[in-house]
Short mmCIF file of C-alpha atoms in Angstrom, two decimals:
data_model
loop_
_atom_site.label_atom_id
_atom_site.label_comp_id
_atom_site.label_asym_id
_atom_site.label_seq_id
_atom_site.Cartn_x
_atom_site.Cartn_y
_atom_site.Cartn_z
CA GLU A 1 -48.80 -61.71 -58.47
CA GLY A 2 -50.24 -58.47 -57.15
CA GLY A 3 -46.77 -56.94 -56.97
CA ARG A 4 -46.02 -58.00 -60.53
CA ALA A 5 -49.28 -56.52 -61.76
CA ILE A 6 -48.56 -53.22 -60.02
CA GLY A 7 -45.07 -53.19 -61.50
CA ASP A 8 -46.42 -53.75 -64.99
CA ALA A 9 -48.92 -50.92 -64.54
CA LEU A 10 -46.29 -48.51 -63.18
CA ALA A 11 -44.06 -49.09 -66.17
CA THR A 12 -46.57 -47.40 -68.44
CA ASN A 13 -48.57 -45.21 -66.05
CA ALA A 14 -48.16 -41.50 -66.69
CA ALA A 15 -50.40 -40.01 -63.99
CA LEU A 16 -49.97 -41.68 -60.58
CA THR A 17 -47.85 -39.64 -58.14
CA ASN A 18 -48.47 -41.37 -54.78
CA LEU A 19 -48.60 -45.14 -54.19
CA ASP A 20 -49.14 -46.70 -50.74
CA LEU A 21 -48.46 -50.47 -50.58
CA ASP A 22 -47.89 -50.68 -46.82
CA ARG A 23 -48.54 -54.17 -45.33
CA ASN A 24 -49.23 -56.05 -48.54
CA ASN A 25 -46.64 -58.84 -48.24
CA ILE A 26 -45.40 -58.31 -51.78
CA GLY A 27 -42.04 -59.96 -51.00
CA ASP A 28 -38.95 -60.05 -53.21
CA GLU A 29 -40.81 -61.08 -56.35
CA GLY A 30 -43.18 -58.13 -56.17
CA ALA A 31 -40.29 -55.81 -55.31
CA ARG A 32 -38.45 -57.01 -58.42
CA ALA A 33 -41.37 -55.97 -60.65
CA ILE A 34 -41.75 -52.60 -58.92
CA GLY A 35 -38.01 -51.95 -59.15
CA ALA A 36 -38.07 -52.60 -62.88
CA ALA A 37 -40.98 -50.19 -63.25
CA LEU A 38 -39.19 -47.45 -61.28
CA ALA A 39 -36.40 -47.48 -63.86
CA SER A 40 -38.75 -46.05 -66.48
CA ASN A 41 -41.54 -44.41 -64.49
CA SER A 42 -41.39 -40.60 -64.57
CA THR A 43 -44.42 -39.52 -62.52
CA LEU A 44 -44.35 -41.31 -59.15
CA ILE A 45 -43.21 -39.03 -56.31
CA VAL A 46 -44.09 -40.95 -53.13
CA LEU A 47 -43.84 -44.75 -52.65
CA ASN A 48 -44.61 -46.67 -49.46
CA LEU A 49 -43.27 -50.25 -49.34
CA ALA A 50 -43.13 -50.62 -45.53
CA HIS A 51 -44.04 -53.95 -43.86
CA ASN A 52 -43.77 -56.03 -47.02
CA ASP A 53 -41.37 -58.85 -46.15
CA ILE A 54 -38.83 -57.64 -48.68
CA GLY A 55 -35.32 -59.04 -48.32
CA ASP A 56 -31.96 -58.19 -49.83
CA GLU A 57 -32.91 -59.55 -53.24
CA GLY A 58 -35.92 -57.28 -53.47
CA GLY A 59 -33.92 -54.41 -52.00
CA TRP A 60 -31.31 -54.69 -54.73
CA GLU A 61 -34.04 -54.60 -57.39
CA ILE A 62 -35.63 -51.50 -55.90
CA GLY A 63 -32.19 -49.92 -55.66
CA ALA A 64 -31.41 -50.71 -59.29
CA GLY A 65 -34.63 -49.03 -60.35
CA LEU A 66 -33.89 -45.99 -58.19
CA GLN A 67 -30.50 -45.52 -59.85
CA LYS A 68 -32.31 -44.73 -63.09
CA ASN A 69 -35.38 -43.04 -61.61
CA THR A 70 -35.34 -39.22 -61.56
CA THR A 71 -38.72 -38.30 -60.03
CA LEU A 72 -39.31 -40.33 -56.83
CA THR A 73 -38.59 -38.08 -53.83
CA THR A 74 -40.01 -40.08 -50.88
CA LEU A 75 -39.51 -43.80 -50.19
CA HIS A 76 -40.90 -45.52 -47.10
CA PHE A 77 -38.99 -48.82 -46.90
CA GLY A 78 -39.12 -49.55 -43.18
CA TYR A 79 -39.92 -52.87 -41.50
CA ASN A 80 -38.25 -55.00 -44.15
CA ASP A 81 -34.96 -56.96 -44.06
CA ILE A 82 -32.71 -55.19 -46.56
CA ASP A 83 -29.37 -54.68 -44.83
CA GLY A 84 -27.20 -56.02 -47.66
CA SER A 85 -28.89 -53.91 -50.34
CA ILE A 86 -28.81 -50.54 -48.56
CA GLY A 87 -25.98 -49.19 -50.70
CA SER A 88 -28.04 -49.41 -53.87
CA LEU A 89 -30.82 -47.29 -52.33
CA ALA A 90 -28.55 -44.47 -51.22
CA THR A 91 -26.99 -43.79 -54.63
CA ASN A 92 -30.19 -42.33 -56.06
CA THR A 93 -30.00 -38.65 -57.11
CA ALA A 94 -33.68 -37.72 -56.67
CA LEU A 95 -34.76 -39.00 -53.23
CA THR A 96 -35.16 -36.37 -50.55
CA THR A 97 -36.76 -38.60 -47.86
CA LEU A 98 -35.72 -42.18 -47.10
CA GLU A 99 -37.37 -44.20 -44.31
CA LEU A 100 -35.39 -47.31 -43.33
CA ASN A 101 -36.60 -47.73 -39.76
CA ASP A 102 -36.65 -51.24 -38.31
CA SER A 103 -35.09 -52.77 -41.43
CA MET A 104 -32.34 -54.88 -39.82
CA VAL A 105 -29.67 -52.43 -41.00
CA SER A 106 -26.35 -53.48 -39.43
CA ASP A 107 -22.82 -52.11 -39.66
CA GLU A 108 -22.64 -53.29 -43.27
CA GLY A 109 -25.63 -51.17 -44.18
CA GLY A 110 -24.39 -48.33 -41.98
CA ARG A 111 -21.08 -48.26 -43.83
CA ALA A 112 -22.87 -48.24 -47.18
CA ILE A 113 -25.05 -45.34 -46.06
CA GLY A 114 -21.98 -43.44 -44.90
CA VAL A 115 -20.28 -43.90 -48.29
CA ALA A 116 -23.41 -42.74 -50.11
CA LEU A 117 -23.97 -39.70 -47.85
CA ALA A 118 -20.44 -38.50 -48.49
CA THR A 119 -21.36 -37.72 -52.12
CA ASN A 120 -25.17 -37.53 -52.09
CA THR A 121 -26.55 -34.06 -52.87
CA THR A 122 -30.33 -34.55 -52.65
CA LEU A 123 -31.31 -36.53 -49.52
CA ARG A 124 -32.68 -34.26 -46.81
CA SER A 125 -34.26 -36.72 -44.34
CA LEU A 126 -32.95 -40.18 -43.31
CA ASN A 127 -34.71 -42.40 -40.76
CA LEU A 128 -32.64 -45.28 -39.33
CA TYR A 129 -34.66 -45.72 -36.13
CA THR A 130 -34.44 -49.17 -34.48
CA ASN A 131 -31.75 -50.91 -36.47
CA LEU A 132 -28.56 -52.80 -35.66
CA ILE A 133 -25.99 -50.13 -36.46
CA ASP A 134 -22.96 -50.43 -34.18
CA ALA A 135 -19.71 -48.50 -33.86
CA GLU A 136 -18.42 -49.05 -37.42
CA GLY A 137 -21.66 -47.92 -39.00
CA GLY A 138 -21.80 -44.93 -36.65
CA GLN A 139 -18.24 -43.98 -37.59
CA ALA A 140 -19.03 -44.13 -41.30
CA ILE A 141 -22.12 -41.96 -40.91
CA GLY A 142 -20.23 -39.50 -38.69
CA ALA A 143 -17.46 -39.18 -41.26
CA ALA A 144 -20.06 -38.48 -43.95
CA LEU A 145 -21.64 -35.71 -41.88
CA ALA A 146 -18.39 -33.77 -42.05
CA THR A 147 -18.79 -33.26 -45.81
CA ASN A 148 -22.50 -33.79 -46.55
CA ALA A 149 -24.21 -30.49 -47.32
CA THR A 150 -27.86 -31.46 -47.89
CA LEU A 151 -29.10 -33.72 -45.07
CA ARG A 152 -31.37 -31.86 -42.64
CA THR A 153 -32.83 -34.65 -40.46
CA LEU A 154 -31.11 -37.81 -39.19
CA ASP A 155 -32.71 -40.37 -36.85
CA LEU A 156 -30.26 -42.89 -35.35
CA SER A 157 -32.30 -43.64 -32.24
CA CYS A 158 -32.48 -47.19 -30.87
CA ASN A 159 -29.22 -48.43 -32.36
CA GLY A 160 -25.91 -49.24 -30.69
CA ILE A 161 -23.43 -46.83 -32.25
CA GLY A 162 -21.22 -46.95 -29.17
CA VAL A 163 -18.50 -44.61 -27.93
CA GLU A 164 -16.49 -44.57 -31.17
CA GLY A 165 -19.62 -44.03 -33.22
CA VAL A 166 -20.78 -41.05 -31.19
CA ARG A 167 -17.29 -39.54 -31.22
CA ALA A 168 -17.28 -39.71 -35.02
CA ILE A 169 -20.73 -38.14 -35.18
CA GLY A 170 -19.63 -35.40 -32.81
CA ALA A 171 -16.56 -34.71 -34.97
CA GLY A 172 -18.77 -34.64 -38.05
CA LEU A 173 -21.15 -32.18 -36.41
CA GLU A 174 -18.28 -29.79 -35.70
CA ARG A 175 -17.85 -29.35 -39.47
CA ASN A 176 -21.42 -29.91 -40.67
CA THR A 177 -23.38 -26.80 -41.66
CA THR A 178 -26.78 -28.17 -42.73
CA LEU A 179 -28.11 -30.83 -40.33
CA THR A 180 -30.85 -29.31 -38.15
CA THR A 181 -32.39 -32.35 -36.40
CA LEU A 182 -30.48 -35.25 -34.84
CA ASP A 183 -31.99 -38.10 -32.81
CA LEU A 184 -29.55 -40.29 -30.84
CA ALA A 185 -32.03 -41.51 -28.20
CA TYR A 186 -31.75 -44.98 -26.71
CA ASN A 187 -28.19 -45.70 -27.78
CA TYR A 188 -27.23 -46.23 -24.13
CA ILE A 189 -23.85 -44.56 -24.44
CA LEU A 190 -22.25 -43.55 -21.16
CA GLY A 191 -20.70 -40.13 -20.40
CA ASP A 192 -18.79 -40.14 -23.69
CA ILE A 193 -21.90 -39.07 -25.60
CA GLY A 194 -22.10 -35.91 -23.52
CA GLN A 195 -18.45 -35.08 -24.09
CA ALA A 196 -18.59 -35.67 -27.85
CA ILE A 197 -21.87 -33.82 -28.36
CA GLY A 198 -20.94 -31.04 -25.93
CA ALA A 199 -17.76 -30.32 -27.89
CA ALA A 200 -19.77 -30.33 -31.12
CA LEU A 201 -22.32 -27.87 -29.72
CA GLU A 202 -19.57 -25.37 -29.05
CA LYS A 203 -18.73 -25.21 -32.78
CA ASN A 204 -21.85 -26.33 -34.63
CA ALA A 205 -24.03 -23.52 -35.96
CA ALA A 206 -26.81 -25.46 -37.70
CA LEU A 207 -28.41 -27.96 -35.30
CA THR A 208 -31.76 -26.83 -33.84
CA THR A 209 -33.19 -30.08 -32.39
CA LEU A 210 -31.23 -32.73 -30.47
CA ASN A 211 -32.59 -35.84 -28.74
CA LEU A 212 -30.23 -37.59 -26.31
CA ARG A 213 -32.87 -39.44 -24.29
CA SER A 214 -31.79 -42.55 -22.35
CA ASN A 215 -28.06 -42.38 -22.92
CA ILE A 216 -26.79 -42.19 -19.31
CA THR A 217 -24.64 -39.13 -19.85
CA GLY A 218 -24.12 -38.71 -16.10
CA ASP A 219 -22.48 -35.71 -14.44
CA GLU A 220 -19.44 -35.69 -16.67
CA GLY A 221 -21.45 -35.72 -19.87
CA ALA A 222 -23.88 -33.16 -18.51
CA ARG A 223 -21.06 -30.77 -17.71
CA ALA A 224 -19.78 -31.07 -21.28
CA ILE A 225 -23.23 -30.47 -22.72
CA GLY A 226 -23.71 -27.51 -20.40
CA ALA A 227 -20.40 -26.01 -21.56
CA GLY A 228 -21.49 -26.48 -25.17
CA LEU A 229 -24.85 -24.83 -24.54
CA GLN A 230 -23.17 -21.76 -23.10
CA LYS A 231 -21.54 -21.11 -26.48
CA ASN A 232 -24.18 -22.53 -28.82
CA THR A 233 -26.49 -20.05 -30.54
CA THR A 234 -28.75 -22.26 -32.71
CA LEU A 235 -30.13 -25.18 -30.68
CA THR A 236 -33.78 -24.62 -29.71
CA THR A 237 -34.93 -28.09 -28.54
CA LEU A 238 -32.99 -30.47 -26.29
CA ASN A 239 -34.21 -33.78 -24.82
CA LEU A 240 -32.11 -35.06 -21.90
CA GLN A 241 -34.73 -37.38 -20.43
CA SER A 242 -33.48 -40.35 -18.38
CA ASN A 243 -29.78 -39.50 -18.43
CA ASP A 244 -28.91 -40.18 -14.80
CA PHE A 245 -27.80 -36.69 -13.90
CA GLY A 246 -26.36 -35.99 -10.51
CA VAL A 247 -26.33 -32.65 -8.75
CA GLU A 248 -23.16 -31.47 -10.50
CA GLY A 249 -24.53 -32.30 -13.94
CA LEU A 250 -27.76 -30.50 -13.22
CA ARG A 251 -25.89 -27.44 -11.97
CA ALA A 252 -23.98 -27.34 -15.26
CA THR A 253 -27.25 -27.49 -17.19
CA ALA A 254 -28.74 -24.75 -15.03
CA ALA A 255 -25.65 -22.58 -15.48
CA ALA A 256 -26.03 -22.93 -19.24
CA LEU A 257 -29.69 -21.85 -19.03
CA ALA A 258 -28.65 -18.69 -17.25
CA ILE A 259 -26.52 -17.76 -20.27
CA ASN A 260 -28.06 -19.48 -23.32
CA ALA A 261 -30.46 -17.24 -25.24
CA THR A 262 -31.80 -19.62 -27.92
CA LEU A 263 -32.95 -22.85 -26.24
CA THR A 264 -36.76 -22.81 -26.02
CA THR A 265 -37.61 -26.44 -25.11
CA LEU A 266 -35.82 -28.57 -22.50
CA ASP A 267 -36.86 -32.04 -21.30
CA LEU A 268 -35.21 -33.18 -18.06
CA THR A 269 -37.75 -35.89 -17.20
CA GLU A 270 -36.67 -38.73 -14.92
CA ASN A 271 -33.25 -37.55 -13.83
CA SER A 272 -33.83 -37.57 -10.05
CA ILE A 273 -32.67 -33.98 -9.71
CA GLY A 274 -34.33 -33.58 -6.29
CA ASP A 275 -34.70 -30.33 -4.37
CA GLU A 276 -31.13 -29.21 -4.95
CA GLY A 277 -31.42 -29.61 -8.70
CA ALA A 278 -34.80 -27.90 -8.71
CA ARG A 279 -33.33 -24.93 -6.85
CA ALA A 280 -30.55 -24.67 -9.47
CA ILE A 281 -33.09 -24.72 -12.31
CA ALA A 282 -35.24 -22.18 -10.46
CA ALA A 283 -32.29 -19.81 -10.12
CA ALA A 284 -31.72 -20.04 -13.88
CA LEU A 285 -35.41 -19.41 -14.60
CA ALA A 286 -35.21 -16.18 -12.66
CA THR A 287 -32.98 -14.72 -15.39
CA ASN A 288 -33.62 -16.87 -18.48
CA ALA A 289 -35.73 -15.10 -21.10
CA ALA A 290 -35.77 -17.74 -23.86
CA LEU A 291 -37.02 -21.06 -22.47
CA THR A 292 -40.75 -21.57 -23.12
CA THR A 293 -41.21 -25.31 -22.40
CA LEU A 294 -39.69 -27.17 -19.45
CA ASP A 295 -40.40 -30.77 -18.39
CA LEU A 296 -39.31 -31.67 -14.85
CA SER A 297 -41.65 -34.63 -14.34
CA GLU A 298 -40.57 -37.69 -12.34
CA ASN A 299 -37.64 -35.97 -10.69
CA SER A 300 -38.12 -36.55 -6.93
CA ILE A 301 -38.67 -32.83 -6.36
CA GLY A 302 -39.90 -32.14 -2.82
CA PRO A 303 -41.49 -29.14 -1.07
CA GLU A 304 -38.29 -27.03 -1.03
CA GLY A 305 -37.69 -27.53 -4.73
CA GLY A 306 -41.33 -26.85 -5.50
CA ARG A 307 -41.23 -23.65 -3.49
CA ALA A 308 -38.09 -22.49 -5.34
CA ILE A 309 -39.74 -23.09 -8.70
CA GLY A 310 -42.83 -21.22 -7.54
CA VAL A 311 -40.73 -18.23 -6.51
CA ALA A 312 -39.00 -18.26 -9.91
CA LEU A 313 -42.34 -18.37 -11.75
CA ALA A 314 -43.40 -15.18 -10.02
CA THR A 315 -40.83 -13.21 -12.04
CA ASN A 316 -40.18 -15.40 -15.10
CA ALA A 317 -41.80 -13.89 -18.20
CA ALA A 318 -40.92 -16.50 -20.84
CA LEU A 319 -42.06 -19.97 -19.76
CA THR A 320 -45.41 -21.04 -21.26
CA THR A 321 -45.42 -24.79 -20.45
CA LEU A 322 -44.22 -26.41 -17.23
CA ASP A 323 -44.57 -30.11 -16.37
CA LEU A 324 -44.08 -31.09 -12.73
CA LYS A 325 -46.10 -34.30 -12.69
CA THR A 326 -45.09 -37.26 -10.52
CA ASN A 327 -43.09 -35.30 -7.98
CA SER A 328 -43.69 -34.59 -4.29
CA ILE A 329 -43.74 -30.80 -4.10
CA GLY A 330 -46.45 -30.96 -1.41
CA ASP A 331 -48.39 -28.08 0.07
CA GLN A 332 -45.36 -25.81 0.40
CA GLY A 333 -44.58 -26.12 -3.30
CA GLY A 334 -48.24 -25.95 -4.29
CA ARG A 335 -48.87 -22.75 -2.34
CA ALA A 336 -45.75 -21.13 -3.80
CA ILE A 337 -46.95 -21.93 -7.31
CA ALA A 338 -50.43 -20.62 -6.48
CA ALA A 339 -48.89 -17.36 -5.27
CA ALA A 340 -46.80 -17.13 -8.45
CA LEU A 341 -49.87 -17.52 -10.66
CA ALA A 342 -51.19 -14.28 -9.24
CA THR A 343 -48.38 -12.32 -10.92
CA ASN A 344 -47.21 -14.62 -13.74
CA SER A 345 -49.00 -13.84 -17.00
CA THR A 346 -47.15 -16.04 -19.50
CA LEU A 347 -47.64 -19.61 -18.27
CA THR A 348 -50.45 -21.26 -20.29
CA LYS A 349 -50.00 -24.96 -19.44
CA LEU A 350 -49.11 -26.43 -16.05
CA SER A 351 -49.14 -30.09 -14.96
CA LEU A 352 -49.13 -30.89 -11.26
CA TRP A 353 -50.48 -34.40 -11.82
CA ARG A 354 -49.57 -36.97 -9.17
CA ASN A 355 -48.54 -34.43 -6.57
CA THR A 356 -50.49 -34.55 -3.31
CA PHE A 357 -52.05 -31.38 -1.85
CA ASN A 358 -54.39 -30.71 1.07
CA ARG A 359 -57.66 -28.89 0.55
CA PRO A 360 -56.41 -25.38 1.46
CA THR A 361 -53.61 -25.73 -1.13
CA LEU A 362 -56.05 -26.99 -3.75
CA ARG A 363 -58.28 -24.04 -2.95
CA ALA A 364 -55.37 -21.59 -3.30
CA LEU A 365 -54.48 -23.07 -6.69
CA ALA A 366 -58.08 -23.02 -7.88
CA PHE A 367 -58.70 -19.40 -6.94
CA ALA A 368 -55.32 -18.33 -8.36
CA VAL A 369 -56.24 -19.92 -11.69
CA ALA A 370 -59.71 -18.37 -11.69
CA ALA A 371 -58.35 -14.91 -10.94
CA ARG A 372 -55.82 -14.91 -13.82
CA LYS A 373 -56.46 -12.58 -16.72
CA THR A 374 -54.67 -15.02 -19.05
CA ALA A 375 -56.09 -18.53 -19.36
CA ILE A 376 -54.06 -21.52 -18.17
CA ASP A 377 -54.57 -25.25 -18.77
CA ILE A 378 -53.83 -26.83 -15.40
CA HIS A 379 -53.81 -30.54 -14.54
CA VAL A 380 -54.24 -31.62 -10.91
CA GLU A 381 -55.16 -35.17 -9.92
CA SER A 382 -58.03 -34.32 -7.58
CA ASP A 383 -61.82 -34.27 -7.89
CA ALA A 384 -61.88 -31.75 -5.06
CA PHE A 385 -59.75 -29.41 -7.19
CA LYS A 386 -62.27 -29.61 -10.02
CA ASP A 387 -65.09 -28.66 -7.63
CA LEU A 388 -63.04 -25.83 -6.14
CA LEU A 389 -62.09 -24.54 -9.59
CA SER A 390 -65.76 -24.45 -10.61
CA LEU A 391 -66.60 -22.57 -7.41
CA ALA A 392 -63.70 -20.18 -7.93
CA ARG A 393 -64.70 -19.41 -11.49
CA MET A 394 -68.30 -18.84 -10.44
CA SER A 395 -67.18 -16.54 -7.65
CA GLU A 396 -64.88 -14.64 -10.00
CA SER A 397 -67.68 -14.33 -12.56
CA PHE A 398 -70.15 -12.85 -10.06
CA GLY A 399 -67.56 -10.79 -8.24
CA VAL A 400 -68.25 -12.36 -4.85
CA VAL A 401 -65.75 -13.34 -2.19
CA PRO A 402 -66.29 -16.97 -1.18
CA ILE A 403 -66.16 -17.99 2.45
CA ALA A 404 -63.19 -20.06 3.45
CA ARG A 405 -65.19 -22.32 5.80
CA PHE A 406 -68.82 -22.96 6.65
CA PRO A 407 -69.71 -22.36 10.32
CA LEU A 408 -71.01 -25.42 12.18
CA PHE A 409 -72.71 -24.85 15.55
CA ILE A 410 -73.21 -27.81 17.87
CA CYS A 411 -75.59 -27.08 20.72
CA GLY A 412 -77.49 -29.33 23.12
CA SER A 413 -77.87 -30.44 26.66
CA SER A 414 -74.81 -30.89 28.82
CA GLY A 415 -73.11 -34.27 28.72
CA VAL A 416 -74.94 -35.71 25.69
CA GLY A 417 -71.76 -36.08 23.58
CA LYS A 418 -71.62 -32.98 21.39
CA THR A 419 -67.81 -32.88 21.44
CA SER A 420 -67.61 -36.63 20.81
CA LEU A 421 -69.88 -36.10 17.80
CA SER A 422 -67.45 -33.59 16.29
CA TYR A 423 -64.62 -36.15 16.37
CA THR A 424 -66.87 -38.82 14.91
CA LEU A 425 -67.82 -36.50 12.03
CA GLU A 426 -64.13 -36.20 11.17
CA GLY A 427 -63.71 -39.96 11.23
CA LYS A 428 -61.39 -39.72 14.24
CA SER A 429 -61.34 -41.67 17.47
CA VAL A 430 -62.74 -39.81 20.46
CA PRO A 431 -59.91 -38.89 22.86
CA ARG A 432 -60.04 -40.87 26.08
CA HIS A 433 -59.44 -37.94 28.39
CA LEU A 434 -61.99 -35.43 27.15
CA PRO A 435 -63.39 -33.15 29.89
CA ALA A 436 -66.81 -34.27 31.10
CA HIS A 437 -68.27 -30.94 30.03
CA THR A 438 -67.27 -28.20 27.60
CA HIS A 439 -66.74 -24.87 29.29
CA GLY A 440 -67.62 -21.81 27.27
CA VAL A 441 -67.11 -22.35 23.53
CA THR A 442 -64.46 -24.46 21.79
CA THR A 443 -63.67 -23.43 18.21
CA ARG A 444 -61.49 -25.27 15.72
CA PRO A 445 -61.32 -26.19 12.01
CA LEU A 446 -63.29 -29.30 11.08
CA LEU A 447 -62.87 -31.34 7.88
CA VAL A 448 -65.82 -33.59 7.02
CA LYS A 449 -65.65 -35.63 3.79
CA GLY A 450 -63.46 -33.05 2.10
CA LYS A 451 -65.58 -30.06 3.22
CA GLU A 452 -64.19 -27.40 5.57
CA PHE A 453 -66.15 -26.12 8.57
CA SER A 454 -65.46 -23.77 11.46
CA LEU A 455 -66.69 -25.73 14.46
CA TRP A 456 -68.34 -23.92 17.37
CA ASP A 457 -68.77 -26.45 20.16
CA PHE A 458 -70.97 -24.79 22.81
CA ALA A 459 -71.22 -25.77 26.42
CA GLY A 460 -74.41 -27.54 27.57
CA GLN A 461 -77.66 -25.54 27.43
CA MET A 462 -77.94 -25.16 31.19
CA GLU A 463 -74.55 -23.42 31.18
CA TYR A 464 -75.16 -21.62 27.90
CA TYR A 465 -77.40 -18.96 29.36
CA ALA A 466 -74.93 -18.29 32.13
CA THR A 467 -71.80 -18.18 30.04
CA HIS A 468 -72.90 -16.79 26.63
CA GLU A 469 -75.87 -14.58 27.35
#
């Protein structure tokens, strides 16, 4: 009843431009009334019908109204079940944005969309995220891309377009001159996706953003994408997260970075590139002057890889954001990055979250950050780092040089257990074969509850006057 009432009102309304009916359970009957109203309404520009339990019957009615409507430019129709009626929606000549995410669109709907896109001259953004489009639907959409000259953004993530579907899309991209954003994430296509998209990148001169997350491109696909990147001059953002690269695939990507002059954002999260892959990326960073954002989180990078990246940062003058969280770069990598921060002036955001560092490394990082002339947002999973950073900033503010360790003098009578006390303070077991008495002075670093001391363990007082007078 509510849907019918809204439909009746829309038929005569001459002022409303934006109507949000998200999550109102209007069903097919309400959709029928709204569709009838759209046929005559000449003011509505944006309509949201998402989450409304609309089926094919209601979809056809909305589509019939859209065929006559000349003003609606944005339709949110996601989270319904309208696969069989998709074709009627895509024939409209006014819509510029169509959201059909999670709408049970299958190959039948995919084919209908492909047919419509081949002749449509107004739609600029199409969202098909999380549907049931398989190879046939992917092929139809790919074929349409070859001739469509208006679509700018296409989201096909979380479908199952398969090898044949991605090949058709790749072929379409080779001829397409307008699409700028393409999302193919979570289609779980093996190496073929890399080969098809890599070949397309060599020829395509329009695409600026490409998401290939979770498609298992492997080494073979990565090599094809790398070859495409070496020739591509338009792509600025590339997501290759969780694509099961091996060393050879990563080397191909790194080789492309050394040549490519347009890519500014690269996500290589969760590819297990290890130290060898990190060294390859570091070598590319030493010469690359375009990349500003790089995500290497969850990549099993160890101390050697961390050190290589640190060395590269010392001379790189382009990178502004670097994510190294959930790796194992250790103290060697941490110290190299701290040293790089002393000369690097472009990095503004750095994540070292879930890497483990000892206190001297944390201190080096803290004082490197405090000494920078350009601010940096740094994330380190350590309360000690926060304390050290506060100390470093205070020291930098007042122009004082902080002491590295506090001196701790332990003096007392001979044989009372002064040396044993020093081990106990550290939380260590007292060695069984300690000398009965300390001769002269024993000095060593001492770490007590995260605080650093320089221990001076003096011989007993009776000997003190004889040995240290």
